[in-house]
Amino acid sequence: MKVALIGIGKIAQDQHVPAIHSSPDWELAATVSRKGSVAGVPAFDDLDRFLKERPDVPVVSLCMPPLPRFDYARAALLAGRHVMLEKPPGATLAEVHELEALARDRGLSLYATWHSRMAHAVAPAKAWLADKTIARGHITWHEDVRKWHPGQDWVFEPGGMGVFDPGINALSILTEILPRPVHLRQARLEFPSNRQTPIAAQLEFSGQITADFDWRQEGPQTWDITVETTEGTLALRTGGNVLEIDGRVVAGQSTIMGEYPALYARMAELVRTRSSDVDLSPMVHVSDALMLGRREITDAFHF
Ligand code: NAP
């Protein structure tokens, strides 16, 4: 199947392009980006022109930041294209509901991707937890915003989500592996004095689940989830890619490079079966944290 990548920036170059090139299902047939392009691939700098001139490309994958994504997704669906959305799937919940209804009405596939759910050890972790009684759980998601979002001021603008941009990856795993849903009870959000979104957050959920997100960690990065049960302790390391039970590695691989190939395989399946996959539960928790969180001001942040 032919696919066009829209919004050629960091994640398109780091993950989408290699995943498409290595897939037996997909051919990268075009790019749409105001400045970016991919060597050897026909490039458009305007979506409307692409939609008009390339009716042979049935699928588009949107890789730009969340704020502008709705307009691109809506235009593509109205032009009869199947749509794949980077995470988080939009800037608001309502706009994603609108896209979902539009795709349904037109018989098109919409895929709100969560790349961390495709990490190697998420499915085994979910299977292990399915029949356990959970006592408590904790997420530690500490990374360096300068490394993963170099100079990207949009992450600190309204709609950029701040530290929830990576934190939502942890929440996408949590909502996948827990046998029962949880809800947010309270949150503390740290906003740099010169920015519109938080750089750190501490969350407390029902079911004794807590989370600590921080975007100021230099050196080794930490993406860990631990869940204590009456029958042992589960730890997911490396962003869901390695599973330990009671300190012993039992599944997974210490690499994040399997996630995007798995997303594209899933999109191929959705298009073939004319179905959609839109789960907004990770974004509901972020939205709740921004509604409920106590706001504190911290040091100004500059890239
Ligand atoms: P980015 O490099 O800042 O943006 C990607 C591209 O989107 C830009 O190069 C730009 O291309 C286009 N774009 C930016 N603003 C736009 C606007 N207002 N209207 C239209 N196009 C615009 O961001 P990114 O790091 O790739 O992140 C994009 C998405 O991927 C985010 O939702 C993020 O959460 C997700 N993601 C990122 C990472 C990561 O490590 N950075 C990892 C996983 C997922 P043109 O200027 O050429 O149009």
Coordinates of C-alpha atoms and ligand atoms in Angstrom, one line a residue:
M1 CA 0.0 0.0 0.0
K2 CA 1.1 3.5 -0.7
V3 CA 1.4 5.9 2.2
A4 CA 2.3 9.6 2.4
L5 CA 4.1 11.0 5.5
I6 CA 2.9 14.4 6.5
G7 CA 5.1 16.7 8.8
I8 CA 8.7 15.6 8.1
G9 CA 10.6 16.4 11.4
K10 CA 12.3 14.5 14.2
I11 CA 10.0 11.5 14.6
A12 CA 9.3 11.1 10.9
Q13 CA 13.0 10.9 10.2
D14 CA 13.9 8.9 13.3
Q15 CA 11.2 6.3 13.2
H16 CA 8.5 6.5 10.5
V17 CA 10.8 6.5 7.4
P18 CA 12.9 3.5 8.6
A19 CA 9.7 1.6 9.7
I20 CA 8.0 2.1 6.3
H21 CA 11.2 1.3 4.3
S22 CA 11.6 -2.0 6.3
S23 CA 7.9 -3.0 5.9
P24 CA 6.6 -5.5 3.4
D25 CA 3.2 -3.8 3.5
W26 CA 4.1 -0.2 2.7
E27 CA 5.7 2.0 0.0
L28 CA 6.6 5.6 0.9
A29 CA 4.9 7.3 -2.1
A30 CA 5.0 11.0 -1.1
T31 CA 5.8 13.5 1.7
V32 CA 3.9 16.6 2.6
S33 CA 5.9 19.1 4.6
R34 CA 6.5 22.9 4.4
K35 CA 10.3 22.5 4.6
G36 CA 11.1 18.8 5.2
S37 CA 11.5 16.0 2.6
V38 CA 12.9 12.5 2.3
A39 CA 15.5 11.8 -0.3
G40 CA 14.1 10.0 -3.4
V41 CA 10.5 10.5 -2.4
P42 CA 8.2 13.0 -4.3
A43 CA 7.7 16.0 -2.0
F44 CA 4.7 18.3 -1.7
D45 CA 4.6 21.4 0.5
D46 CA 0.9 21.7 0.5
L47 CA -1.7 19.2 1.6
D48 CA -4.5 20.3 -0.8
R49 CA -2.2 20.0 -3.8
F50 CA -1.1 16.5 -2.7
L51 CA -4.7 15.3 -2.2
K52 CA -5.6 16.6 -5.6
E53 CA -2.6 15.3 -7.5
R54 CA -2.1 11.9 -5.8
P55 CA -5.4 10.0 -5.7
D56 CA -3.3 6.9 -5.9
V57 CA -2.1 7.2 -2.3
P58 CA -4.9 5.9 0.0
V59 CA -3.2 6.3 3.4
V60 CA -1.6 9.3 5.1
S61 CA 0.4 9.2 8.3
L62 CA 0.5 12.5 10.3
C63 CA 3.7 13.2 12.1
M64 CA 3.4 16.9 12.9
P65 CA 2.8 18.3 16.5
P66 CA -0.7 17.8 17.9
L67 CA -2.0 21.3 17.6
P68 CA -2.1 21.6 13.7
R69 CA -3.0 17.9 13.3
F70 CA -6.8 18.1 13.3
D71 CA -7.1 20.3 10.2
Y72 CA -4.8 17.9 8.2
A73 CA -6.6 14.8 9.4
R74 CA -10.0 16.2 8.6
A75 CA -9.0 17.3 5.1
A76 CA -7.5 13.9 4.4
L77 CA -10.6 12.0 5.6
L78 CA -12.8 14.3 3.6
A79 CA -10.7 13.5 0.6
G80 CA -11.3 9.7 1.2
R81 CA -7.9 8.8 2.8
H82 CA -7.3 6.5 5.7
V83 CA -5.4 8.3 8.5
M84 CA -2.8 7.4 11.0
L85 CA -2.2 9.8 13.9
E86 CA 1.1 10.2 15.9
K87 CA 0.6 10.4 19.6
P88 CA -1.0 12.3 21.3
P89 CA -3.8 12.0 18.7
G90 CA -4.9 15.6 19.0
A91 CA -4.8 18.8 21.0
T92 CA -8.2 18.1 22.5
L93 CA -10.4 15.1 23.1
A94 CA -13.4 16.6 21.2
E95 CA -11.5 17.0 18.0
V96 CA -10.4 13.3 18.0
H97 CA -14.1 12.3 18.7
E98 CA -15.0 14.4 15.6
L99 CA -12.4 12.7 13.5
E100 CA -13.5 9.3 14.7
A101 CA -17.1 10.0 13.7
L102 CA -16.0 11.3 10.3
A103 CA -13.9 8.2 9.6
R104 CA -16.9 6.0 10.6
D105 CA -19.4 7.9 8.4
R106 CA -17.1 7.6 5.4
G107 CA -16.0 3.9 5.9
L108 CA -12.4 4.9 6.4
S109 CA -9.8 3.7 8.9
L110 CA -8.5 6.0 11.6
Y111 CA -5.6 4.9 13.8
A112 CA -4.7 6.8 17.0
T113 CA -1.3 5.2 17.5
W114 CA 0.4 4.7 20.9
H115 CA 3.9 3.6 20.0
S116 CA 4.8 2.6 23.6
R117 CA 2.0 0.1 23.6
M118 CA 4.0 -1.7 20.9
A119 CA 7.1 -2.0 23.1
H120 CA 8.3 -5.6 23.3
A121 CA 7.2 -6.4 26.9
V122 CA 3.8 -4.7 27.1
A123 CA 1.8 -7.7 25.9
P124 CA 3.6 -10.2 28.3
A125 CA 3.2 -7.7 31.1
K126 CA -0.6 -7.4 30.4
A127 CA -0.9 -11.2 30.3
W128 CA 1.0 -11.6 33.6
L129 CA -1.1 -9.0 35.4
A130 CA -4.5 -10.3 34.1
D131 CA -5.2 -12.6 37.1
K132 CA -3.2 -10.8 39.8
T133 CA -4.3 -8.7 42.7
I134 CA -2.5 -5.4 42.5
A135 CA -1.3 -3.7 45.8
R136 CA 0.3 -0.6 44.3
G137 CA 2.1 0.7 41.2
H138 CA 4.5 3.4 40.4
I139 CA 5.7 5.1 37.1
T140 CA 9.0 6.9 36.9
W141 CA 9.3 8.7 33.5
H142 CA 12.4 10.9 33.6
E143 CA 13.9 12.2 30.4
D144 CA 15.8 15.1 28.9
V145 CA 13.6 17.4 26.9
R146 CA 16.7 18.9 25.2
K147 CA 17.6 15.5 23.8
W148 CA 14.2 14.4 22.6
H149 CA 12.7 17.8 21.6
P150 CA 15.8 19.9 20.7
G151 CA 14.6 23.5 20.2
Q152 CA 10.9 22.5 19.9
D153 CA 9.2 25.4 21.6
W154 CA 5.8 23.9 20.6
V155 CA 6.1 21.4 23.5
F156 CA 5.8 24.4 25.9
E157 CA 3.0 26.2 24.1
P158 CA -0.7 25.6 24.8
G159 CA -1.6 22.2 23.3
G160 CA 2.0 21.0 23.4
M161 CA 1.3 19.1 26.7
G162 CA 4.8 19.7 28.2
V163 CA 6.0 16.7 30.2
F164 CA 2.8 14.9 29.3
D165 CA 4.1 14.5 25.8
P166 CA 6.4 11.7 27.1
G167 CA 4.3 11.0 30.1
I168 CA 1.3 10.0 27.9
N169 CA 3.5 7.2 26.6
A170 CA 3.7 5.8 30.2
L171 CA -0.1 6.3 30.6
S172 CA -0.7 4.4 27.3
I173 CA 1.2 1.4 28.8
L174 CA -0.6 1.7 32.1
T175 CA -4.0 1.8 30.5
E176 CA -3.1 -1.2 28.4
I177 CA -1.7 -3.5 31.1
L178 CA -3.9 -2.9 34.1
P179 CA -6.8 -5.4 34.4
R180 CA -9.1 -2.7 35.6
P181 CA -9.2 1.1 34.9
V182 CA -8.0 3.7 37.4
H183 CA -8.8 7.4 37.6
L184 CA -6.8 10.4 38.7
R185 CA -7.3 11.6 42.3
Q186 CA -4.8 14.4 42.5
A187 CA -1.8 15.9 40.7
R188 CA 1.0 18.4 41.2
L189 CA 2.2 20.2 38.1
E190 CA 5.4 22.3 37.9
F191 CA 5.4 25.0 35.3
P192 CA 8.6 26.9 34.3
S193 CA 7.9 30.6 35.0
N194 CA 8.3 31.4 31.3
R195 CA 6.3 28.6 29.9
Q196 CA 2.7 27.5 29.3
T197 CA 3.0 23.7 30.0
P198 CA 4.4 21.7 32.9
I199 CA 8.0 20.4 32.9
A200 CA 7.3 18.0 35.7
A201 CA 4.2 16.3 37.2
Q202 CA 3.4 14.0 40.1
L203 CA 0.1 12.1 39.8
E204 CA -1.9 10.0 42.2
F205 CA -4.5 7.6 40.8
S206 CA -7.1 5.3 42.4
G207 CA -5.8 1.8 43.1
Q208 CA -2.6 3.1 44.8
I209 CA -1.0 4.0 41.4
T210 CA 1.4 6.9 41.4
A211 CA 3.5 8.6 38.7
D212 CA 6.4 10.9 38.6
F213 CA 7.2 12.6 35.2
D214 CA 10.2 14.9 34.9
W215 CA 11.7 16.4 31.8
R216 CA 14.9 17.7 33.4
Q217 CA 16.9 14.4 33.6
E218 CA 20.3 14.5 32.0
G219 CA 22.5 11.4 31.5
P220 CA 20.8 8.0 31.5
Q221 CA 17.0 8.2 30.9
T222 CA 14.5 6.4 33.1
W223 CA 11.2 4.9 31.7
D224 CA 10.1 2.4 34.4
I225 CA 6.8 1.1 35.6
T226 CA 6.6 -1.2 38.7
V227 CA 3.5 -3.0 39.9
E228 CA 3.4 -4.8 43.2
T229 CA 1.0 -7.7 43.4
T230 CA 0.2 -10.3 46.1
E231 CA 2.1 -12.8 43.9
G232 CA 5.2 -10.8 43.1
T233 CA 6.5 -7.6 41.6
L234 CA 6.4 -6.7 37.9
A235 CA 8.9 -4.1 36.5
L236 CA 8.7 -2.8 33.0
R237 CA 12.0 -1.1 32.0
T238 CA 13.2 0.8 28.9
G239 CA 9.8 2.2 28.1
G240 CA 8.0 -1.1 28.2
N241 CA 10.6 -3.1 26.3
V242 CA 12.0 -5.3 29.1
L243 CA 9.9 -7.2 31.6
E244 CA 11.2 -8.3 35.0
I245 CA 9.3 -10.4 37.6
D246 CA 10.8 -10.2 41.1
G247 CA 14.0 -8.8 39.7
R248 CA 14.6 -11.4 37.0
V249 CA 14.3 -10.5 33.2
V250 CA 11.6 -12.8 31.7
A251 CA 10.7 -11.1 28.4
G252 CA 11.4 -8.4 26.0
Q253 CA 14.4 -6.7 24.3
S254 CA 16.3 -3.7 25.3
T255 CA 15.5 -1.6 22.2
I256 CA 12.7 0.8 21.2
M257 CA 13.2 0.0 17.5
G258 CA 10.3 -2.5 17.3
E259 CA 7.6 -0.1 18.1
Y260 CA 7.0 1.8 14.8
P261 CA 7.2 -1.3 12.5
A262 CA 4.5 -2.8 14.8
L263 CA 2.4 0.4 14.4
Y264 CA 2.6 0.2 10.6
A265 CA 1.7 -3.5 10.6
R266 CA -1.3 -2.7 12.7
M267 CA -2.3 0.1 10.3
A268 CA -2.1 -2.3 7.3
E269 CA -4.4 -4.6 9.1
L270 CA -6.9 -1.8 10.0
V271 CA -7.0 -0.6 6.3
R272 CA -7.5 -4.2 5.0
T273 CA -10.4 -4.8 7.4
R274 CA -11.8 -1.2 7.1
S275 CA -11.7 -0.7 10.8
S276 CA -10.4 2.0 13.2
D277 CA -8.5 1.9 16.5
V278 CA -9.0 5.0 18.6
D279 CA -8.5 4.6 22.4
L280 CA -8.4 8.0 24.2
S281 CA -7.9 6.6 27.7
P282 CA -4.3 7.9 28.1
M283 CA -5.3 11.3 26.9
V284 CA -8.3 11.4 29.4
H285 CA -5.7 11.0 32.3
V286 CA -3.7 13.9 30.9
S287 CA -6.8 16.1 30.5
D288 CA -7.8 15.2 34.0
A289 CA -4.4 16.1 35.4
L290 CA -4.5 19.5 33.7
M291 CA -8.0 20.0 35.1
L292 CA -7.3 18.8 38.6
G293 CA -3.6 19.5 39.1
R294 CA -2.2 22.0 41.6
R295 CA 0.0 24.4 39.7
E296 CA 3.4 25.4 41.0
I297 CA 5.9 27.8 39.4
T298 CA 9.5 26.7 39.0
D299 CA 12.7 27.9 37.3
A300 CA 12.4 29.4 33.8
F301 CA 13.4 26.9 31.1
H302 CA 15.5 27.8 28.0
F303 CA 16.6 25.3 25.3
Ligands
NAP1 P1 8.9 18.3 15.1 O1 10.1 17.7 14.6 O2 8.9 19.6 15.9 O3 7.7 18.5 14.0 C1 7.5 17.6 13.0 C2 7.2 18.4 11.7 O4 5.9 18.9 11.7 C3 8.1 19.7 11.6 O5 9.4 19.4 11.0 C4 7.2 20.5 10.6 O6 7.6 20.2 9.3 C5 5.8 20.1 10.9 N1 5.1 21.1 11.6 C6 5.5 21.7 12.8 N2 4.6 22.7 13.1 C7 3.6 22.7 12.2 C8 2.5 23.4 12.0 N3 2.1 24.4 12.8 N4 1.7 23.1 10.9 C9 2.1 22.1 10.0 N5 3.2 21.4 10.2 C10 4.0 21.7 11.2 O7 8.2 17.3 16.1 P2 8.5 15.7 16.4 O8 9.4 15.6 17.5 O9 8.7 15.0 15.1 O10 7.1 15.3 17.0 C11 5.9 15.2 16.3 C12 4.9 14.3 16.9 O11 5.6 13.0 17.2 C13 4.5 14.8 18.3 O12 3.1 14.6 18.5 C14 5.3 14.0 19.3 O13 4.6 13.7 20.5 C15 5.5 12.7 18.5 N6 6.6 11.9 18.9 C16 7.9 12.5 19.0 C17 9.0 11.8 19.5 C18 10.3 12.4 19.6 O14 11.3 11.8 20.1 N7 10.6 13.7 19.2 C19 8.8 10.5 19.8 C20 7.6 9.8 19.6 C21 6.5 10.6 19.2 P3 7.6 21.4 8.1 O15 8.1 22.6 8.8 O16 8.5 20.8 7.1 O17 6.1 21.5 7.7

